[in-house]
Every structure is written in structure tokens, then in C-alpha cells.
Amino acid sequence: MALLLSGCAGQVEQAPPGQGTASAAPKTPGAPETSAPDSGRPWEPDDAMQRAERALDAYEEDGSTAQRADSGSAFLADGVRRTFRASGKRWYRLDLTCDTSGVREVTLTLTRGSAEQAYGIGCGDPEADQFNIPPGAAFTARVDAVRTGTGLVLWRLNTVAREDVDGCDDDIEGCGG
């Protein structure tokens, strides 16, 4: 009898196919996070691109006269350093978003001449962050490379009529209190 019981003690109850077990597999310590924040699914570049494009599109139907002047994307590990011409009479609006795994926020630095402003951009937000830049000299947008996570950054540069500028007129010079 003791021999029979000892043989059964080593058996593990298995769930029928298609059903999970009650305990989850432990995560390997030090392994990078591989799922999008709060989604429970693995982070996939194609899915991330779609989410980021939806965040950029959130403002497309706001009734403004926005006209796209430039757009692009970059992997988080590469960062962004882009200089934009800002000629003409229309204001510019830079819409920027990020979708990442393991990174909650990136820093966008806007520079024109000696003026510089840094902004925290929450990754995975349902709406892109928007920055107003008046026409004039070229300006640079920079997001430093982040090597501790996976992700991408998307941006769109639009021109807008002066009456469609919402909030601060110049997010590079800043709008003090």
C-alpha cells in the first residue's frame, strides 16, 4: 500500500486542453516586460503602431483647418532628433505620442535658437500630446533614445490657422503664469 501511495504522490493534476491551471507561471527575475501596459498581451509593433495612430487621429475631427506638413515614426531605442522648417504664416502644431513596453514616459525637448522646453509624454495615452509653434525659424524636436524598454514614437506636424491655436501660443518659448 505504501508503494502505491508513493507512486501517486508524484503525479500532477493536468487541466483539460484549452483550459488554464489555477496557478500562473512565475516570471523570470530581471526579464524585460513584454506586454503593453495594462493589456496582459505581448507588445507587438504592428498593434502598437495602430494604437499610436489612433492617438494621433483623436484630433483629426476637431473641426480645425489642420493640414499635415510632415509625419514619421521611430523606434524608442533610436530616439528622435528631427529639425522642422516652420516657414509661412500659419502656426504649427506638433502632435506626438508613444506606445511602449516597460517605459511609462519619455521626454520631448523642443528647441528653437536659444529657447528650449522639455515635456513629459505619457506613453500609451489615448490622445497624442500637442505643442504649438509659431511660424518663423526652424525648430528641433528631440526624444532621447531609451534602451531599457521596447516601443515607438510617432509624430505629425500640422499647420493650423491662428484661430485654431489652442492653449499656449508658443510651447518652445513657454507661457509663464
mmCIF file of C-alpha atoms in Angstrom, residues 84 86 91-92 94 108-119 130-141 157 168-176:
data_model
loop_
_atom_site.group_PDB
_atom_site.id
_atom_site.type_symbol
_atom_site.label_atom_id
_atom_site.label_comp_id
_atom_site.label_asym_id
_atom_site.label_seq_id
_atom_site.Cartn_x
_atom_site.Cartn_y
_atom_site.Cartn_z
ATOM 1 C CA PHE A 84 11.376 71.059 -38.908
ATOM 2 C CA ALA A 86 8.494 76.498 -39.806
ATOM 3 C CA TRP A 91 1.058 78.248 -36.875
ATOM 4 C CA TYR A 92 2.441 74.743 -36.451
ATOM 5 C CA LEU A 94 3.320 69.067 -33.346
ATOM 6 C CA LEU A 108 10.314 65.586 -25.606
ATOM 7 C CA THR A 109 12.644 68.572 -25.879
ATOM 8 C CA LEU A 110 11.674 71.389 -28.250
ATOM 9 C CA THR A 111 14.408 73.832 -29.270
ATOM 10 C CA ARG A 112 14.449 76.971 -31.400
ATOM 11 C CA GLY A 113 17.529 79.181 -31.257
ATOM 12 C CA SER A 114 18.456 79.547 -27.587
ATOM 13 C CA ALA A 115 14.932 78.733 -26.333
ATOM 14 C CA GLU A 116 14.333 75.196 -25.087
ATOM 15 C CA GLN A 117 11.454 73.460 -23.295
ATOM 16 C CA ALA A 118 11.184 69.852 -22.109
ATOM 17 C CA TYR A 119 7.887 67.996 -21.697
ATOM 18 C CA GLN A 130 0.051 68.661 -28.821
ATOM 19 C CA PHE A 131 2.541 71.517 -28.993
ATOM 20 C CA ASN A 132 2.021 74.891 -30.687
ATOM 21 C CA ILE A 133 4.877 76.558 -32.532
ATOM 22 C CA PRO A 134 4.513 79.943 -34.219
ATOM 23 C CA PRO A 135 5.851 80.379 -37.755
ATOM 24 C CA GLY A 136 9.424 81.571 -38.080
ATOM 25 C CA ALA A 137 12.804 79.867 -37.813
ATOM 26 C CA ALA A 138 13.265 76.096 -37.880
ATOM 27 C CA PHE A 139 12.851 74.179 -34.628
ATOM 28 C CA THR A 140 14.086 70.813 -33.375
ATOM 29 C CA ALA A 141 12.118 68.072 -31.618
ATOM 30 C CA LEU A 157 3.460 68.166 -37.799
ATOM 31 C CA CYS A 168 -0.159 78.310 -25.230
ATOM 32 C CA ASP A 169 0.800 80.206 -28.413
ATOM 33 C CA ASP A 170 4.442 79.069 -28.262
ATOM 34 C CA ASP A 171 5.341 75.856 -26.466
ATOM 35 C CA ILE A 172 9.047 76.447 -27.149
ATOM 36 C CA GLU A 173 9.292 79.926 -25.595
ATOM 37 C CA GLY A 174 6.799 78.837 -22.943
ATOM 38 C CA CYS A 175 3.769 80.521 -21.460
ATOM 39 C CA GLY A 176 4.659 81.656 -17.964
#
